[in-house]
């Protein structure tokens, strides 16, 4: 490189300060900055919208009483509370009520005692302290209005090392971060869009290996190392592998569709929308309708619910969340391969994202 070339690079752009700005801030950079601003705003709106005013809605409550008519009448009264905080239903007895709590068919259970004895409320802090506390508050006020006293029993308590039952959520968040960062690293190193289906398959294979390692390390840290979650390490390892691969496959698919911008779209889906709706800090029943509806269908929510089920409920309730994760994993992989095949089949199609600074894909 000659000295004149070096000097020309450091010289002001012809045309004054406006031209200097235009030369320093490219159109692509300006668009990316606007995208970051939109993502930041979406982050604030999503988290504030989900958490600023938690209100119980549709908390599942099993009701047992000395007689079936009494149980049905109590359930009807609780189900009709203003604001619909509870979704109450009668069960055949105390054993049935406890079984529903331990299998996640109900979030809690009210055992109505005959005479003036205190009724018992069964909660499960292993499913999250926010849910058990909300249930205790709502049922406590209802019992007080009926002139009855209440005894609260934690039927499925969170472990001592699992503060407020949040360890499952934070573990899944870590797995999700690993998933989209691994996919992003593949894009940074070799172009957002793979050149052909063989290379797309290689990326998916590399992601699968990473997911298995990340899943194992997360399960070991949460279990044997920190004692944050009870349950088997193997089950959590399998779940972690699914979460990491599902999120990574989503990110690869979005990169295949939108290039580098796909990384931002993955963050929008998983972090901006998925994390506040995951049922971690606040259970589904405490979230506004939008977040309550989308949470179970996204990887953070599905992973959090499954992790709590594995840790505290002997795996009950994991079928749905695992199907959600499998759908994202298979769908993401399929779209990734399809995008690579489509681009390969287009005559003269460019390999990268179409952005001038991006490397040709490997």
Tab-separated table of C-alpha atoms in Angstrom:
chain	number	residue	atom	x	y	z
A	1	UNK	CA	0.000	0.000	0.000
A	2	UNK	CA	1.450	3.358	-0.995
A	3	UNK	CA	1.713	6.333	1.295
A	4	UNK	CA	-0.650	8.345	-0.904
A	5	UNK	CA	-3.327	5.665	-0.579
A	6	UNK	CA	-2.977	5.667	3.210
A	7	UNK	CA	-3.176	9.442	3.324
A	8	UNK	CA	-6.263	9.505	1.098
A	9	UNK	CA	-8.044	7.146	3.483
A	10	UNK	CA	-7.479	9.543	6.363
A	11	UNK	CA	-8.376	12.656	4.379
A	12	UNK	CA	-11.781	14.325	4.783
A	13	UNK	CA	-14.378	13.321	2.228
A	14	UNK	CA	-14.942	15.884	-0.551
A	15	UNK	CA	-18.030	18.002	0.017
A	16	UNK	CA	-17.627	19.002	3.649
A	17	UNK	CA	-19.070	17.693	6.901
A	18	UNK	CA	-22.308	16.287	5.412
A	19	UNK	CA	-20.328	14.246	2.935
A	20	UNK	CA	-18.074	13.059	5.753
A	21	UNK	CA	-21.113	11.780	7.684
A	22	UNK	CA	-22.459	10.072	4.570
A	23	UNK	CA	-19.100	8.439	3.984
A	24	UNK	CA	-18.723	7.315	7.623
A	25	UNK	CA	-22.295	6.081	8.174
A	26	UNK	CA	-23.365	3.869	5.313
A	27	UNK	CA	-26.983	3.225	4.442
A	28	UNK	CA	-26.576	-0.344	5.684
A	29	UNK	CA	-25.214	0.855	9.038
A	30	UNK	CA	-28.050	3.343	9.409
A	31	UNK	CA	-30.632	0.625	8.743
A	32	UNK	CA	-28.986	-1.677	11.262
A	33	UNK	CA	-28.957	1.071	13.895
A	34	UNK	CA	-32.659	1.720	13.282
A	35	UNK	CA	-33.248	-2.002	13.660
A	36	UNK	CA	-31.405	-1.995	16.987
A	37	UNK	CA	-33.496	0.957	18.145
A	38	UNK	CA	-36.702	-0.865	17.212
A	39	UNK	CA	-35.496	-3.996	19.008
A	40	UNK	CA	-34.666	-1.957	22.125
A	41	UNK	CA	-38.120	-0.356	22.104
A	42	UNK	CA	-39.776	-3.741	21.618
A	43	UNK	CA	-37.789	-5.095	24.560
A	44	UNK	CA	-39.044	-2.330	26.854
A	45	UNK	CA	-42.627	-2.641	25.649
A	46	UNK	CA	-42.672	-6.424	26.030
A	47	UNK	CA	-41.143	-6.624	29.503
A	48	UNK	CA	-43.062	-3.658	30.887
A	49	UNK	CA	-46.269	-4.856	29.296
A	50	UNK	CA	-45.890	-8.328	30.783
A	51	UNK	CA	-44.722	-7.371	34.288
A	52	UNK	CA	-46.025	-3.915	35.195
A	53	UNK	CA	-49.410	-5.056	36.525
A	54	UNK	CA	-49.609	-8.817	37.235
A	55	UNK	CA	-53.153	-9.997	37.905
A	56	UNK	CA	-54.307	-13.575	38.487
A	57	UNK	CA	-56.515	-15.016	35.792
A	58	UNK	CA	-57.726	-18.577	35.428
A	59	UNK	CA	-55.570	-20.196	38.121
A	60	UNK	CA	-56.609	-23.866	38.100
A	61	UNK	CA	-58.004	-24.880	41.480
A	62	UNK	CA	-59.310	-28.302	42.513
A	63	UNK	CA	-61.960	-28.232	45.260
A	64	UNK	CA	-62.725	-31.151	47.583
A	65	UNK	CA	-65.425	-31.176	50.275
A	66	UNK	CA	-67.172	-33.694	52.561
A	67	UNK	CA	-69.893	-34.156	49.913
A	68	UNK	CA	-70.014	-33.798	46.135
A	69	UNK	CA	-72.729	-31.081	46.235
A	70	UNK	CA	-70.701	-29.064	48.739
A	71	UNK	CA	-67.578	-29.328	46.564
A	72	UNK	CA	-69.498	-28.282	43.467
A	73	UNK	CA	-71.120	-25.335	45.223
A	74	UNK	CA	-67.796	-24.097	46.622
A	75	UNK	CA	-66.143	-24.490	43.221
A	76	UNK	CA	-68.985	-22.553	41.608
A	77	UNK	CA	-68.586	-19.702	44.090
A	78	UNK	CA	-64.816	-19.518	43.611
A	79	UNK	CA	-65.152	-19.767	39.849
A	80	UNK	CA	-67.465	-16.763	39.893
A	81	UNK	CA	-65.158	-14.361	41.728
A	82	UNK	CA	-64.907	-10.907	40.206
A	83	UNK	CA	-62.180	-10.716	37.590
A	84	UNK	CA	-62.120	-14.503	37.089
A	85	UNK	CA	-58.897	-15.088	39.037
A	86	UNK	CA	-59.695	-18.798	39.482
A	87	UNK	CA	-60.717	-21.681	37.257
A	88	UNK	CA	-62.188	-23.909	39.980
A	89	UNK	CA	-63.578	-27.409	39.582
A	90	UNK	CA	-64.814	-30.032	42.044
A	91	UNK	CA	-62.993	-33.327	42.627
A	92	UNK	CA	-64.029	-36.492	44.434
A	93	UNK	CA	-61.915	-36.064	47.576
A	94	UNK	CA	-58.672	-34.948	49.205
A	95	UNK	CA	-56.614	-37.704	47.553
A	96	UNK	CA	-57.853	-36.684	44.103
A	97	UNK	CA	-57.116	-33.036	44.835
A	98	UNK	CA	-53.562	-33.803	45.950
A	99	UNK	CA	-53.010	-35.993	42.882
A	100	UNK	CA	-54.045	-33.156	40.564
A	101	UNK	CA	-51.579	-30.781	42.216
A	102	UNK	CA	-48.726	-33.283	42.003
A	103	UNK	CA	-49.428	-34.052	38.339
A	104	UNK	CA	-49.864	-30.381	37.334
A	105	UNK	CA	-53.516	-30.863	36.388
A	106	UNK	CA	-54.290	-28.134	38.937
A	107	UNK	CA	-52.183	-25.268	40.270
A	108	UNK	CA	-53.572	-25.758	43.764
A	109	UNK	CA	-56.373	-27.409	45.725
A	110	UNK	CA	-58.798	-26.310	48.402
A	111	UNK	CA	-59.839	-28.962	50.929
A	112	UNK	CA	-63.049	-27.851	52.648
A	113	UNK	CA	-63.303	-29.143	56.209
A	114	UNK	CA	-66.656	-29.873	57.863
A	115	UNK	CA	-67.792	-27.693	60.743
A	116	UNK	CA	-65.639	-24.821	61.894
A	117	UNK	CA	-62.241	-26.418	61.256
A	118	UNK	CA	-59.815	-24.512	58.994
A	119	UNK	CA	-59.905	-25.361	55.309
A	120	UNK	CA	-56.617	-26.419	53.724
A	121	UNK	CA	-55.110	-24.874	50.622
A	122	UNK	CA	-52.545	-27.030	48.831
A	123	UNK	CA	-50.032	-25.057	46.763
A	124	UNK	CA	-46.908	-26.009	44.809
A	125	UNK	CA	-44.046	-23.524	45.139
A	126	UNK	CA	-41.986	-25.793	42.898
A	127	UNK	CA	-44.062	-24.394	40.035
A	128	UNK	CA	-43.021	-20.862	41.000
A	129	UNK	CA	-43.483	-18.753	44.096
A	130	UNK	CA	-45.494	-16.096	42.236
A	131	UNK	CA	-48.230	-18.617	41.444
A	132	UNK	CA	-48.494	-20.124	44.928
A	133	UNK	CA	-48.511	-16.670	46.535
A	134	UNK	CA	-51.207	-15.378	44.189
A	135	UNK	CA	-53.326	-18.449	44.871
A	136	UNK	CA	-52.906	-18.022	48.610
A	137	UNK	CA	-53.951	-14.376	48.394
A	138	UNK	CA	-57.025	-14.944	46.206
A	139	UNK	CA	-58.336	-17.968	48.094
A	140	UNK	CA	-57.494	-16.375	51.440
A	141	UNK	CA	-59.668	-13.349	50.663
A	142	UNK	CA	-62.480	-15.563	49.405
A	143	UNK	CA	-62.351	-17.702	52.551
A	144	UNK	CA	-62.348	-14.607	54.728
A	145	UNK	CA	-65.467	-13.317	52.996
A	146	UNK	CA	-67.148	-16.655	53.743
A	147	UNK	CA	-66.192	-16.412	57.409
A	148	UNK	CA	-63.769	-19.343	57.233
A	149	UNK	CA	-60.098	-19.740	58.150
A	150	UNK	CA	-57.393	-21.133	55.903
A	151	UNK	CA	-54.317	-23.287	56.452
A	152	UNK	CA	-51.770	-23.250	53.607
A	153	UNK	CA	-49.764	-26.413	52.881
A	154	UNK	CA	-46.960	-26.530	50.303
A	155	UNK	CA	-47.554	-29.907	48.672
A	156	UNK	CA	-44.680	-29.579	46.187
A	157	UNK	CA	-42.111	-27.247	47.789
A	158	UNK	CA	-39.207	-25.758	45.886
A	159	UNK	CA	-35.783	-26.928	47.001
A	160	UNK	CA	-33.758	-24.775	49.381
A	161	UNK	CA	-31.314	-23.990	46.570
A	162	UNK	CA	-34.079	-22.967	44.169
A	163	UNK	CA	-34.994	-19.454	45.333
A	164	UNK	CA	-38.630	-18.676	44.464
A	165	UNK	CA	-38.621	-21.583	42.018
A	166	UNK	CA	-36.737	-19.528	39.411
A	167	UNK	CA	-33.773	-21.830	38.761
A	168	UNK	CA	-35.580	-23.644	35.938
A	169	UNK	CA	-36.287	-20.353	34.183
A	170	UNK	CA	-32.728	-19.054	34.450
A	171	UNK	CA	-31.308	-22.372	33.295
A	172	UNK	CA	-33.539	-22.324	30.213
A	173	UNK	CA	-32.657	-18.686	29.510
A	174	UNK	CA	-28.989	-19.687	29.517
A	175	UNK	CA	-29.682	-22.530	27.104
A	176	UNK	CA	-31.623	-20.178	24.809
A	177	UNK	CA	-28.772	-17.646	24.791
A	178	UNK	CA	-26.357	-20.420	23.845
A	179	UNK	CA	-28.611	-21.536	21.004
A	180	UNK	CA	-28.892	-18.249	19.180
A	181	UNK	CA	-25.300	-17.203	19.897
A	182	UNK	CA	-23.993	-20.470	18.451
A	183	UNK	CA	-26.024	-19.914	15.283
A	184	UNK	CA	-24.871	-16.289	15.153
A	185	UNK	CA	-21.244	-17.375	15.518
A	186	UNK	CA	-21.644	-19.679	12.536
A	187	UNK	CA	-22.975	-16.735	10.536
A	188	UNK	CA	-20.189	-14.387	11.607
A	189	UNK	CA	-17.503	-16.913	10.719
A	190	UNK	CA	-18.866	-18.051	7.369
A	191	UNK	CA	-21.750	-15.891	6.151
A	192	UNK	CA	-25.346	-15.827	7.301
A	193	UNK	CA	-26.634	-17.930	4.438
A	194	UNK	CA	-24.966	-21.296	3.709
A	195	UNK	CA	-23.949	-21.863	0.089
A	196	UNK	CA	-25.767	-25.186	-0.341
A	197	UNK	CA	-27.758	-27.839	1.490
A	198	UNK	CA	-24.665	-29.843	2.371
A	199	UNK	CA	-23.150	-26.888	4.199
A	200	UNK	CA	-26.498	-26.112	5.831
A	201	UNK	CA	-26.576	-29.702	7.072
A	202	UNK	CA	-23.041	-29.308	8.427
A	203	UNK	CA	-24.127	-26.223	10.362
A	204	UNK	CA	-27.109	-28.088	11.787
A	205	UNK	CA	-24.807	-30.960	12.751
A	206	UNK	CA	-22.395	-28.594	14.466
A	207	UNK	CA	-25.337	-27.002	16.263
A	208	UNK	CA	-26.543	-30.410	17.449
A	209	UNK	CA	-23.117	-31.234	18.892
A	210	UNK	CA	-23.003	-27.863	20.625
A	211	UNK	CA	-26.549	-28.373	21.946
A	212	UNK	CA	-25.650	-31.728	23.472
A	213	UNK	CA	-22.594	-30.281	25.207
A	214	UNK	CA	-24.421	-27.155	26.386
A	215	UNK	CA	-27.364	-29.200	27.614
A	216	UNK	CA	-25.115	-31.472	29.646
A	217	UNK	CA	-23.096	-28.643	31.168
A	218	UNK	CA	-26.242	-26.741	32.139
A	219	UNK	CA	-27.790	-29.807	33.742
A	220	UNK	CA	-24.610	-30.567	35.695
A	221	UNK	CA	-24.281	-26.980	36.930
A	222	UNK	CA	-27.951	-26.769	37.965
A	223	UNK	CA	-27.935	-30.180	39.619
A	224	UNK	CA	-24.755	-31.696	41.090
A	225	UNK	CA	-22.652	-28.503	41.140
A	226	UNK	CA	-25.040	-25.910	42.618
A	227	UNK	CA	-27.895	-28.059	43.855
A	228	UNK	CA	-30.337	-25.558	42.345
A	229	UNK	CA	-32.659	-28.179	40.867
A	230	UNK	CA	-33.561	-31.681	42.042
A	231	UNK	CA	-34.310	-34.543	39.682
A	232	UNK	CA	-32.168	-36.561	37.311
A	233	UNK	CA	-29.305	-34.981	35.386
A	234	UNK	CA	-29.982	-37.150	32.337
A	235	UNK	CA	-33.531	-35.850	31.914
A	236	UNK	CA	-32.413	-32.224	32.205
A	237	UNK	CA	-29.584	-32.948	29.760
A	238	UNK	CA	-32.070	-34.178	27.165
A	239	UNK	CA	-34.288	-31.154	27.714
A	240	UNK	CA	-31.348	-28.757	27.468
A	241	UNK	CA	-30.229	-30.335	24.200
A	242	UNK	CA	-33.712	-29.818	22.766
A	243	UNK	CA	-33.927	-26.192	23.939
A	244	UNK	CA	-30.504	-25.209	22.596
A	245	UNK	CA	-31.009	-26.965	19.259
A	246	UNK	CA	-34.540	-25.575	18.820
A	247	UNK	CA	-33.427	-21.980	19.414
A	248	UNK	CA	-30.323	-22.420	17.271
A	249	UNK	CA	-32.365	-23.953	14.441
A	250	UNK	CA	-34.816	-21.041	14.599
A	251	UNK	CA	-31.901	-18.610	14.332
A	252	UNK	CA	-30.340	-20.481	11.394
A	253	UNK	CA	-33.711	-20.524	9.644
A	254	UNK	CA	-34.257	-16.799	10.128
A	255	UNK	CA	-30.726	-16.142	8.896
A	256	UNK	CA	-31.507	-18.217	5.834
A	257	UNK	CA	-34.586	-16.093	5.193
A	258	UNK	CA	-33.235	-12.644	6.115
A	259	UNK	CA	-29.447	-12.859	6.313
A	260	UNK	CA	-27.733	-11.172	9.237
A	261	UNK	CA	-31.018	-9.468	10.121
A	262	UNK	CA	-32.279	-12.933	11.060
A	263	UNK	CA	-30.170	-12.804	14.228
A	264	UNK	CA	-32.144	-9.755	15.344
A	265	UNK	CA	-35.400	-11.495	14.462
A	266	UNK	CA	-34.376	-14.496	16.560
A	267	UNK	CA	-33.627	-12.212	19.518
A	268	UNK	CA	-37.018	-10.555	19.004
A	269	UNK	CA	-38.798	-13.905	19.087
A	270	UNK	CA	-36.849	-15.656	21.852
A	271	UNK	CA	-35.706	-12.842	24.135
A	272	UNK	CA	-38.085	-9.930	23.594
A	273	UNK	CA	-41.293	-11.973	23.377
A	274	UNK	CA	-40.276	-15.376	24.719
A	275	UNK	CA	-38.559	-14.541	28.001
A	276	UNK	CA	-41.234	-12.359	29.651
A	277	UNK	CA	-43.946	-14.804	28.573
A	278	UNK	CA	-42.075	-17.902	29.765
A	279	UNK	CA	-43.823	-18.168	33.136
A	280	UNK	CA	-40.571	-17.605	34.998
A	281	UNK	CA	-40.765	-14.415	37.028
A	282	UNK	CA	-44.561	-14.508	36.820
A	283	UNK	CA	-46.619	-17.603	36.069
A	284	UNK	CA	-48.793	-17.746	32.961
A	285	UNK	CA	-51.904	-17.100	35.037
A	286	UNK	CA	-50.493	-13.744	36.181
A	287	UNK	CA	-49.599	-12.412	32.725
A	288	UNK	CA	-51.725	-10.286	30.384
A	289	UNK	CA	-53.643	-12.204	27.675
A	290	UNK	CA	-51.090	-11.826	24.861
A	291	UNK	CA	-48.122	-13.086	26.876
A	292	UNK	CA	-50.258	-15.752	28.519
A	293	UNK	CA	-51.255	-17.031	25.080
A	294	UNK	CA	-47.859	-17.040	23.330
A	295	UNK	CA	-45.670	-18.144	26.244
A	296	UNK	CA	-46.347	-21.900	26.105
A	297	UNK	CA	-45.783	-21.912	22.326
A	298	UNK	CA	-42.246	-20.454	22.455
A	299	UNK	CA	-39.025	-22.242	23.479
A	300	UNK	CA	-38.381	-20.290	26.734
A	301	UNK	CA	-41.884	-21.034	28.033
A	302	UNK	CA	-41.927	-24.640	26.890
A	303	UNK	CA	-38.457	-25.224	28.332
A	304	UNK	CA	-39.263	-23.596	31.682
A	305	UNK	CA	-42.481	-25.547	32.158
A	306	UNK	CA	-40.775	-28.826	31.216
A	307	UNK	CA	-37.781	-28.155	33.495
A	308	UNK	CA	-40.065	-27.567	36.490
A	309	UNK	CA	-42.046	-30.683	35.641
A	310	UNK	CA	-38.887	-32.779	35.532
A	311	UNK	CA	-37.519	-31.275	38.737
A	312	UNK	CA	-40.621	-31.372	40.941
A	313	UNK	CA	-43.501	-33.237	39.300
A	314	UNK	CA	-41.909	-36.522	38.154
A	315	UNK	CA	-42.151	-35.445	34.526
A	316	UNK	CA	-45.918	-34.905	34.552
A	317	UNK	CA	-46.966	-32.268	32.040
A	318	UNK	CA	-43.855	-32.456	29.855
A	319	UNK	CA	-45.498	-33.936	26.736
A	320	UNK	CA	-46.889	-30.652	25.422
A	321	UNK	CA	-43.742	-28.560	25.978
A	322	UNK	CA	-41.533	-31.246	24.426
A	323	UNK	CA	-43.758	-31.316	21.338
A	324	UNK	CA	-43.429	-27.529	21.094
A	325	UNK	CA	-39.631	-27.747	21.249
A	326	UNK	CA	-39.564	-30.585	18.728
A	327	UNK	CA	-41.748	-28.588	16.343
A	328	UNK	CA	-39.421	-25.574	16.509
A	329	UNK	CA	-36.351	-27.788	16.070
A	330	UNK	CA	-37.719	-29.703	13.081
A	331	UNK	CA	-39.288	-26.620	11.525
A	332	UNK	CA	-36.127	-24.570	11.936
A	333	UNK	CA	-33.956	-27.296	10.437
A	334	UNK	CA	-36.348	-27.768	7.520
A	335	UNK	CA	-36.466	-24.048	6.711
A	336	UNK	CA	-32.672	-23.810	6.968
A	337	UNK	CA	-32.223	-26.624	4.441
A	338	UNK	CA	-34.985	-25.313	2.177
A	339	UNK	CA	-33.463	-21.831	2.058
A	340	UNK	CA	-30.080	-23.271	1.116
A	341	UNK	CA	-31.629	-25.450	-1.591
A	342	UNK	CA	-33.627	-22.531	-3.013
A	343	UNK	CA	-30.639	-20.253	-3.171
A	344	UNK	CA	-28.526	-22.985	-4.755
A	345	UNK	CA	-31.171	-23.511	-7.400
A	346	UNK	CA	-31.390	-19.858	-8.443
A	347	UNK	CA	-29.101	-19.067	-11.442
A	348	UNK	CA	-26.485	-16.517	-10.455
A	349	UNK	CA	-27.897	-16.093	-6.956
A	350	UNK	CA	-25.443	-14.455	-4.497
A	351	UNK	CA	-24.355	-16.534	-1.561
A	352	UNK	CA	-24.331	-14.106	1.340
A	353	UNK	CA	-27.067	-11.933	2.756
A	354	UNK	CA	-26.859	-9.461	-0.075
A	355	UNK	CA	-25.207	-6.919	2.210
A	356	UNK	CA	-21.925	-5.608	0.835
A	357	UNK	CA	-19.796	-6.181	3.908
A	358	UNK	CA	-20.801	-9.795	4.469
A	359	UNK	CA	-18.395	-12.607	3.615
A	360	UNK	CA	-19.221	-15.172	0.986
A	361	UNK	CA	-20.747	-18.148	2.783
A	362	UNK	CA	-18.725	-21.261	3.387
